[in-house]
Amino acid sequence: DQQVKQNSPSLSVQEGRISILNCDYTNSMFDYFLWYKKYPAEGPTFLISISSIKDKNEDGRFTVFLNKSAKHLSLHIVPSQPGDSAVYFCAAQRSGTYKYIFGTGTRLKVLA
Amino acid sequence: GAGVSQTPSNKVTEKGKYVELRCDPISGHTALYWYRQSLGQGPEFLIYFQGTGAADDSGLPNDRFFAVRPEGSVSTLKIQRTERGDSAVYLCASSLRALAGASSGANVLTFGAGSRLTVL
């Protein structure tokens, strides 16, 4: 039972344009959603998070939008840079717990 | 240390052998986690330590897998009688606190680079 889904395994975007990575979830009990970025041969690194009581969180070029009614979140990267090329994982967490449920990841390639 | 350190970075072994994977978390982080990432999948939870004790080992796939953290710092994941299906990247992570909560927000983990295990 895949509670967190990233349906696009890969995405290619031109440098300077917007990258939009999507994530869907099935469990309405999740309280926090996080995005992690992973370069080859490195561990995932935290990028940005959002609480379920908010619908938007912004940090520099990165913005996460949450649509609770649709159980959908998205990560926007503007403008995209070649250094953003990585695998992006969406993860969900319930308040009072420590466990993450990860999606399967989306490989972003930003073309120079 | 400055980050989470995992050794070995790569381990190739034969089916049926025993392997140990080591994790050295960030100094002062009491919470330690093991996740496993199989090809084409996201990381999946294996076990969580708070201090020296395994607070939750519900993600360990079977009794061939075992993990310890005897002094509340370094942890070792042990796999007996390895099978080809055990091939994956084993990720260790640590955090200062363990629980997500209303006052503290999401619990952010710092991951190591992983140990890639290949069972032939």
PDB file of C-alpha atoms in Angstrom:
ATOM      1  CA  ASP A   1       0.000   0.000   0.000  1.00  0.00           C
ATOM      2  CA  GLN A   2       1.792   3.075  -1.327  1.00  0.00           C
ATOM      3  CA  GLN A   3       0.711   5.898   0.961  1.00  0.00           C
ATOM      4  CA  VAL A   4       2.932   8.484  -0.714  1.00  0.00           C
ATOM      5  CA  LYS A   5       3.193   8.490  -4.484  1.00  0.00           C
ATOM      6  CA  GLN A   6       5.359  10.331  -6.936  1.00  0.00           C
ATOM      7  CA  ASN A   7       3.921   9.348 -10.276  1.00  0.00           C
ATOM      8  CA  SER A   8       6.542  10.993 -12.466  1.00  0.00           C
ATOM      9  CA  PRO A   9       9.802   9.067 -12.308  1.00  0.00           C
ATOM     10  CA  SER A  10      11.640  11.753 -14.261  1.00  0.00           C
ATOM     11  CA  LEU A  11      11.390  15.348 -15.407  1.00  0.00           C
ATOM     12  CA  SER A  12      13.548  17.486 -17.700  1.00  0.00           C
ATOM     13  CA  VAL A  13      13.466  21.269 -17.551  1.00  0.00           C
ATOM     14  CA  GLN A  14      15.431  23.985 -19.264  1.00  0.00           C
ATOM     15  CA  GLU A  15      17.702  26.112 -17.087  1.00  0.00           C
ATOM     16  CA  GLY A  16      15.925  29.244 -15.864  1.00  0.00           C
ATOM     17  CA  ARG A  17      12.439  27.758 -16.209  1.00  0.00           C
ATOM     18  CA  ILE A  18      10.181  26.462 -13.468  1.00  0.00           C
ATOM     19  CA  SER A  19      10.417  22.859 -12.244  1.00  0.00           C
ATOM     20  CA  ILE A  20       7.261  21.398 -10.713  1.00  0.00           C
ATOM     21  CA  LEU A  21       7.510  18.115  -8.867  1.00  0.00           C
ATOM     22  CA  ASN A  22       4.330  16.454  -7.685  1.00  0.00           C
ATOM     23  CA  CYS A  23       3.435  14.177  -4.822  1.00  0.00           C
ATOM     24  CA  ASP A  24       0.136  12.540  -3.837  1.00  0.00           C
ATOM     25  CA  TYR A  25      -0.763  10.870  -0.583  1.00  0.00           C
ATOM     26  CA  THR A  26      -3.613   8.733   0.638  1.00  0.00           C
ATOM     27  CA  ASN A  27      -3.481   9.078   4.424  1.00  0.00           C
ATOM     28  CA  SER A  28      -5.269  12.194   5.631  1.00  0.00           C
ATOM     29  CA  MET A  29      -3.624  11.789   9.053  1.00  0.00           C
ATOM     30  CA  PHE A  30      -0.248  13.048   7.844  1.00  0.00           C
ATOM     31  CA  ASP A  31       0.703  16.311   9.558  1.00  0.00           C
ATOM     32  CA  TYR A  32       3.996  17.179   7.908  1.00  0.00           C
ATOM     33  CA  PHE A  33       5.383  16.829   4.445  1.00  0.00           C
ATOM     34  CA  LEU A  34       9.027  17.148   3.569  1.00  0.00           C
ATOM     35  CA  TRP A  35      11.086  17.236   0.415  1.00  0.00           C
ATOM     36  CA  TYR A  36      14.534  15.726   0.297  1.00  0.00           C
ATOM     37  CA  LYS A  37      17.045  16.016  -2.521  1.00  0.00           C
ATOM     38  CA  LYS A  38      19.487  13.243  -3.326  1.00  0.00           C
ATOM     39  CA  TYR A  39      22.616  13.440  -5.451  1.00  0.00           C
ATOM     40  CA  PRO A  40      24.288  10.220  -6.650  1.00  0.00           C
ATOM     41  CA  ALA A  41      26.409   8.511  -3.985  1.00  0.00           C
ATOM     42  CA  GLU A  42      25.137  10.900  -1.326  1.00  0.00           C
ATOM     43  CA  GLY A  43      22.412  10.616   1.255  1.00  0.00           C
ATOM     44  CA  PRO A  44      19.151  12.534   0.951  1.00  0.00           C
ATOM     45  CA  THR A  45      19.386  16.100   2.242  1.00  0.00           C
ATOM     46  CA  PHE A  46      16.480  18.071   3.623  1.00  0.00           C
ATOM     47  CA  LEU A  47      15.147  20.785   1.374  1.00  0.00           C
ATOM     48  CA  ILE A  48      11.873  22.173   2.662  1.00  0.00           C
ATOM     49  CA  SER A  49       8.844  21.120   4.678  1.00  0.00           C
ATOM     50  CA  ILE A  50       5.245  22.147   5.178  1.00  0.00           C
ATOM     51  CA  SER A  51       2.747  21.616   7.951  1.00  0.00           C
ATOM     52  CA  SER A  52      -0.714  20.357   7.067  1.00  0.00           C
ATOM     53  CA  ILE A  53      -2.211  23.533   8.522  1.00  0.00           C
ATOM     54  CA  LYS A  54      -0.549  25.618   5.839  1.00  0.00           C
ATOM     55  CA  ASP A  55      -0.981  25.667   2.100  1.00  0.00           C
ATOM     56  CA  LYS A  56       2.331  27.213   1.112  1.00  0.00           C
ATOM     57  CA  ASN A  57       5.883  27.461   2.366  1.00  0.00           C
ATOM     58  CA  GLU A  58       8.641  29.297   0.589  1.00  0.00           C
ATOM     59  CA  ASP A  59      12.415  29.229   0.967  1.00  0.00           C
ATOM     60  CA  GLY A  60      14.352  31.109  -1.650  1.00  0.00           C
ATOM     61  CA  ARG A  61      13.875  29.452  -5.028  1.00  0.00           C
ATOM     62  CA  PHE A  62      11.875  26.609  -3.487  1.00  0.00           C
ATOM     63  CA  THR A  63       8.160  26.722  -2.726  1.00  0.00           C
ATOM     64  CA  VAL A  64       5.985  23.867  -1.572  1.00  0.00           C
ATOM     65  CA  PHE A  65       2.226  23.990  -2.075  1.00  0.00           C
ATOM     66  CA  LEU A  66      -0.198  21.759  -0.229  1.00  0.00           C
ATOM     67  CA  ASN A  67      -3.757  21.005  -1.342  1.00  0.00           C
ATOM     68  CA  LYS A  68      -5.281  18.985   1.498  1.00  0.00           C
ATOM     69  CA  SER A  69      -8.609  18.379  -0.174  1.00  0.00           C
ATOM     70  CA  ALA A  70      -6.843  16.803  -3.137  1.00  0.00           C
ATOM     71  CA  LYS A  71      -4.173  15.136  -0.937  1.00  0.00           C
ATOM     72  CA  HIS A  72      -1.588  16.626  -3.227  1.00  0.00           C
ATOM     73  CA  LEU A  73       1.561  18.637  -2.804  1.00  0.00           C
ATOM     74  CA  SER A  74       4.016  20.098  -5.224  1.00  0.00           C
ATOM     75  CA  LEU A  75       7.508  21.523  -5.108  1.00  0.00           C
ATOM     76  CA  HIS A  76       8.246  24.482  -7.350  1.00  0.00           C
ATOM     77  CA  ILE A  77      11.803  25.452  -8.160  1.00  0.00           C
ATOM     78  CA  VAL A  78      12.191  28.863  -9.791  1.00  0.00           C
ATOM     79  CA  PRO A  79      14.466  29.497 -11.582  1.00  0.00           C
ATOM     80  CA  SER A  80      15.820  26.003 -12.122  1.00  0.00           C
ATOM     81  CA  GLN A  81      19.592  25.617 -12.201  1.00  0.00           C
ATOM     82  CA  PRO A  82      21.771  22.743 -13.459  1.00  0.00           C
ATOM     83  CA  GLY A  83      22.879  22.117  -9.847  1.00  0.00           C
ATOM     84  CA  ASP A  84      19.266  21.265  -9.019  1.00  0.00           C
ATOM     85  CA  SER A  85      19.595  18.078 -11.078  1.00  0.00           C
ATOM     86  CA  ALA A  86      18.998  15.307  -8.534  1.00  0.00           C
ATOM     87  CA  VAL A  87      16.377  12.863  -7.320  1.00  0.00           C
ATOM     88  CA  TYR A  88      13.687  14.504  -5.220  1.00  0.00           C
ATOM     89  CA  PHE A  89      11.807  12.525  -2.594  1.00  0.00           C
ATOM     90  CA  CYS A  90       8.555  13.539  -1.021  1.00  0.00           C
ATOM     91  CA  ALA A  91       8.058  12.260   2.543  1.00  0.00           C
ATOM     92  CA  ALA A  92       5.178  12.389   4.986  1.00  0.00           C
ATOM     93  CA  GLN A  93       5.063  12.210   8.752  1.00  0.00           C
ATOM     94  CA  ARG A  94       2.409  12.151  11.447  1.00  0.00           C
ATOM     95  CA  SER A  95       2.701  14.374  14.496  1.00  0.00           C
ATOM     96  CA  GLY A  96       3.912  12.463  17.563  1.00  0.00           C
ATOM     97  CA  THR A  97       5.744   9.937  15.393  1.00  0.00           C
ATOM     98  CA  TYR A  98       9.269   9.648  14.070  1.00  0.00           C
ATOM     99  CA  LYS A  99       8.759   7.527  10.977  1.00  0.00           C
ATOM    100  CA  TYR A 100       8.791   8.915   7.455  1.00  0.00           C
ATOM    101  CA  ILE A 101       6.854   7.450   4.576  1.00  0.00           C
ATOM    102  CA  PHE A 102       8.728   8.220   1.386  1.00  0.00           C
ATOM    103  CA  GLY A 103       7.585   8.398  -2.196  1.00  0.00           C
ATOM    104  CA  THR A 104       9.557   6.659  -4.925  1.00  0.00           C
ATOM    105  CA  GLY A 105      11.290   9.832  -6.076  1.00  0.00           C
ATOM    106  CA  THR A 106      11.411  11.980  -9.205  1.00  0.00           C
ATOM    107  CA  ARG A 107      14.652  12.445 -11.099  1.00  0.00           C
ATOM    108  CA  LEU A 108      14.979  16.067 -12.170  1.00  0.00           C
ATOM    109  CA  LYS A 109      17.343  17.013 -14.941  1.00  0.00           C
ATOM    110  CA  VAL A 110      17.928  20.706 -15.554  1.00  0.00           C
ATOM    111  CA  LEU A 111      19.361  21.292 -18.996  1.00  0.00           C
ATOM    112  CA  ALA A 112      21.885  24.094 -19.475  1.00  0.00           C
TER     113      ALA A 112
ATOM    114  CA  GLY B   1      31.300  14.384  13.696  1.00  0.00           C
ATOM    115  CA  ALA B   2      30.175  16.948  11.189  1.00  0.00           C
ATOM    116  CA  GLY B   3      27.807  14.591   9.431  1.00  0.00           C
ATOM    117  CA  VAL B   4      26.481  11.042   9.547  1.00  0.00           C
ATOM    118  CA  SER B   5      29.211   8.630   8.542  1.00  0.00           C
ATOM    119  CA  GLN B   6      28.514   5.159   7.149  1.00  0.00           C
ATOM    120  CA  THR B   7      30.947   2.374   6.446  1.00  0.00           C
ATOM    121  CA  PRO B   8      31.546   0.583   4.215  1.00  0.00           C
ATOM    122  CA  SER B   9      30.277   2.657   1.335  1.00  0.00           C
ATOM    123  CA  ASN B  10      30.131  -0.477  -0.803  1.00  0.00           C
ATOM    124  CA  LYS B  11      29.927  -4.094   0.213  1.00  0.00           C
ATOM    125  CA  VAL B  12      29.790  -7.049  -2.162  1.00  0.00           C
ATOM    126  CA  THR B  13      29.141 -10.399  -0.583  1.00  0.00           C
ATOM    127  CA  GLU B  14      28.008 -13.864  -1.507  1.00  0.00           C
ATOM    128  CA  LYS B  15      24.636 -15.320  -0.729  1.00  0.00           C
ATOM    129  CA  GLY B  16      24.574 -16.840   2.733  1.00  0.00           C
ATOM    130  CA  LYS B  17      27.315 -14.661   4.203  1.00  0.00           C
ATOM    131  CA  TYR B  18      27.068 -12.362   7.225  1.00  0.00           C
ATOM    132  CA  VAL B  19      27.516  -8.597   6.892  1.00  0.00           C
ATOM    133  CA  GLU B  20      27.764  -5.658   9.250  1.00  0.00           C
ATOM    134  CA  LEU B  21      27.073  -2.074   8.292  1.00  0.00           C
ATOM    135  CA  ARG B  22      28.190   0.713  10.573  1.00  0.00           C
ATOM    136  CA  CYS B  23      26.720   4.135  11.242  1.00  0.00           C
ATOM    137  CA  ASP B  24      28.335   6.979  13.162  1.00  0.00           C
ATOM    138  CA  PRO B  25      25.679   9.649  13.782  1.00  0.00           C
ATOM    139  CA  ILE B  26      26.099  13.343  14.383  1.00  0.00           C
ATOM    140  CA  SER B  27      27.519  13.928  17.845  1.00  0.00           C
ATOM    141  CA  GLY B  28      24.756  14.625  20.338  1.00  0.00           C
ATOM    142  CA  HIS B  29      21.969  13.198  18.202  1.00  0.00           C
ATOM    143  CA  THR B  30      20.113  10.756  20.397  1.00  0.00           C
ATOM    144  CA  ALA B  31      17.736   9.510  17.721  1.00  0.00           C
ATOM    145  CA  LEU B  32      19.120   7.165  15.077  1.00  0.00           C
ATOM    146  CA  TYR B  33      17.316   5.484  12.192  1.00  0.00           C
ATOM    147  CA  TRP B  34      18.042   2.879   9.557  1.00  0.00           C
ATOM    148  CA  TYR B  35      16.253   2.983   6.223  1.00  0.00           C
ATOM    149  CA  ARG B  36      16.657   0.751   3.192  1.00  0.00           C
ATOM    150  CA  GLN B  37      16.393   1.946  -0.374  1.00  0.00           C
ATOM    151  CA  SER B  38      15.903  -0.689  -3.046  1.00  0.00           C
ATOM    152  CA  LEU B  39      16.355   0.099  -6.735  1.00  0.00           C
ATOM    153  CA  GLY B  40      13.615   2.372  -8.030  1.00  0.00           C
ATOM    154  CA  GLN B  41      12.048   2.793  -4.601  1.00  0.00           C
ATOM    155  CA  GLY B  42      12.063   5.400  -1.896  1.00  0.00           C
ATOM    156  CA  PRO B  43      13.748   4.739   1.432  1.00  0.00           C
ATOM    157  CA  GLU B  44      11.807   2.381   3.701  1.00  0.00           C
ATOM    158  CA  PHE B  45      11.992   2.466   7.468  1.00  0.00           C
ATOM    159  CA  LEU B  46      13.796  -0.390   9.205  1.00  0.00           C
ATOM    160  CA  ILE B  47      14.504   0.548  12.814  1.00  0.00           C
ATOM    161  CA  TYR B  48      14.669   3.485  15.184  1.00  0.00           C
ATOM    162  CA  PHE B  49      16.862   3.936  18.256  1.00  0.00           C
ATOM    163  CA  GLN B  50      16.348   6.417  21.025  1.00  0.00           C
ATOM    164  CA  GLY B  51      19.608   6.297  22.962  1.00  0.00           C
ATOM    165  CA  THR B  52      20.768   2.716  23.326  1.00  0.00           C
ATOM    166  CA  GLY B  53      17.440   1.004  22.924  1.00  0.00           C
ATOM    167  CA  ALA B  54      15.609   0.025  19.766  1.00  0.00           C
ATOM    168  CA  ALA B  55      12.354   1.876  20.246  1.00  0.00           C
ATOM    169  CA  ASP B  56      10.829   0.469  17.073  1.00  0.00           C
ATOM    170  CA  ASP B  57      12.171  -2.381  14.960  1.00  0.00           C
ATOM    171  CA  SER B  58       8.932  -3.023  13.132  1.00  0.00           C
ATOM    172  CA  GLY B  59      10.487  -2.328   9.741  1.00  0.00           C
ATOM    173  CA  LEU B  60      13.090  -5.083   9.917  1.00  0.00           C
ATOM    174  CA  PRO B  61      12.046  -7.550   7.209  1.00  0.00           C
ATOM    175  CA  ASN B  62      12.772 -10.744   9.165  1.00  0.00           C
ATOM    176  CA  ASP B  63      14.905 -12.190  11.936  1.00  0.00           C
ATOM    177  CA  ARG B  64      18.012 -12.256   9.765  1.00  0.00           C
ATOM    178  CA  PHE B  65      18.246  -8.524  10.377  1.00  0.00           C
ATOM    179  CA  PHE B  66      19.387  -7.118  13.685  1.00  0.00           C
ATOM    180  CA  ALA B  67      20.754  -3.751  14.807  1.00  0.00           C
ATOM    181  CA  VAL B  68      22.515  -2.547  17.931  1.00  0.00           C
ATOM    182  CA  ARG B  69      23.588   0.734  19.426  1.00  0.00           C
ATOM    183  CA  PRO B  70      25.332  -0.307  22.635  1.00  0.00           C
ATOM    184  CA  GLU B  71      26.623   3.067  23.818  1.00  0.00           C
ATOM    185  CA  GLY B  72      23.977   5.292  22.340  1.00  0.00           C
ATOM    186  CA  SER B  73      26.179   6.569  19.550  1.00  0.00           C
ATOM    187  CA  VAL B  74      27.508   4.254  16.834  1.00  0.00           C
ATOM    188  CA  SER B  75      25.058   1.709  15.464  1.00  0.00           C
ATOM    189  CA  THR B  76      25.647  -1.507  13.583  1.00  0.00           C
ATOM    190  CA  LEU B  77      23.125  -3.168  11.295  1.00  0.00           C
ATOM    191  CA  LYS B  78      23.764  -6.884  11.069  1.00  0.00           C
ATOM    192  CA  ILE B  79      22.427  -9.167   8.345  1.00  0.00           C
ATOM    193  CA  GLN B  80      22.786 -12.915   8.653  1.00  0.00           C
ATOM    194  CA  ARG B  81      22.593 -15.441   5.814  1.00  0.00           C
ATOM    195  CA  THR B  82      22.314 -12.730   3.203  1.00  0.00           C
ATOM    196  CA  GLU B  83      19.998 -13.236   0.249  1.00  0.00           C
ATOM    197  CA  ARG B  84      20.036 -11.597  -3.175  1.00  0.00           C
ATOM    198  CA  GLY B  85      16.901  -9.682  -2.225  1.00  0.00           C
ATOM    199  CA  ASP B  86      18.847  -7.924   0.521  1.00  0.00           C
ATOM    200  CA  SER B  87      20.747  -5.979  -2.137  1.00  0.00           C
ATOM    201  CA  ALA B  88      19.979  -2.311  -1.563  1.00  0.00           C
ATOM    202  CA  VAL B  89      21.396   0.928  -0.216  1.00  0.00           C
ATOM    203  CA  TYR B  90      21.163   0.998   3.561  1.00  0.00           C
ATOM    204  CA  LEU B  91      20.778   4.546   4.830  1.00  0.00           C
ATOM    205  CA  CYS B  92      21.408   5.700   8.359  1.00  0.00           C
ATOM    206  CA  ALA B  93      20.043   8.984   9.691  1.00  0.00           C
ATOM    207  CA  SER B  94      20.124  10.829  12.967  1.00  0.00           C
ATOM    208  CA  SER B  95      18.287  13.705  14.587  1.00  0.00           C
ATOM    209  CA  LEU B  96      18.401  15.713  17.804  1.00  0.00           C
ATOM    210  CA  ARG B  97      14.870  14.806  18.703  1.00  0.00           C
ATOM    211  CA  ALA B  98      12.650  12.110  17.350  1.00  0.00           C
ATOM    212  CA  LEU B  99       9.089  13.218  17.264  1.00  0.00           C
ATOM    213  CA  ALA B 100       7.317  15.621  14.987  1.00  0.00           C
ATOM    214  CA  GLY B 101       5.063  17.905  16.984  1.00  0.00           C
ATOM    215  CA  ALA B 102       2.967  21.018  16.973  1.00  0.00           C
ATOM    216  CA  SER B 103       5.565  23.151  18.726  1.00  0.00           C
ATOM    217  CA  SER B 104       8.626  21.768  17.016  1.00  0.00           C
ATOM    218  CA  GLY B 105       7.378  21.024  13.529  1.00  0.00           C
ATOM    219  CA  ALA B 106       8.541  18.245  11.281  1.00  0.00           C
ATOM    220  CA  ASN B 107      11.372  16.065  12.500  1.00  0.00           C
ATOM    221  CA  VAL B 108      14.223  16.687  10.071  1.00  0.00           C
ATOM    222  CA  LEU B 109      16.673  13.851   9.590  1.00  0.00           C
ATOM    223  CA  THR B 110      20.304  14.072   8.529  1.00  0.00           C
ATOM    224  CA  PHE B 111      21.196  11.096   6.376  1.00  0.00           C
ATOM    225  CA  GLY B 112      24.513   9.466   5.713  1.00  0.00           C
ATOM    226  CA  ALA B 113      25.671   8.616   2.201  1.00  0.00           C
ATOM    227  CA  GLY B 114      24.559   5.026   2.645  1.00  0.00           C
ATOM    228  CA  SER B 115      26.111   1.597   2.374  1.00  0.00           C
ATOM    229  CA  ARG B 116      25.430  -0.117  -0.931  1.00  0.00           C
ATOM    230  CA  LEU B 117      25.090  -3.847  -0.343  1.00  0.00           C
ATOM    231  CA  THR B 118      25.269  -6.251  -3.266  1.00  0.00           C
ATOM    232  CA  VAL B 119      24.583  -9.916  -2.629  1.00  0.00           C
ATOM    233  CA  LEU B 120      25.742 -12.158  -5.449  1.00  0.00           C
TER     234      LEU B 120
END
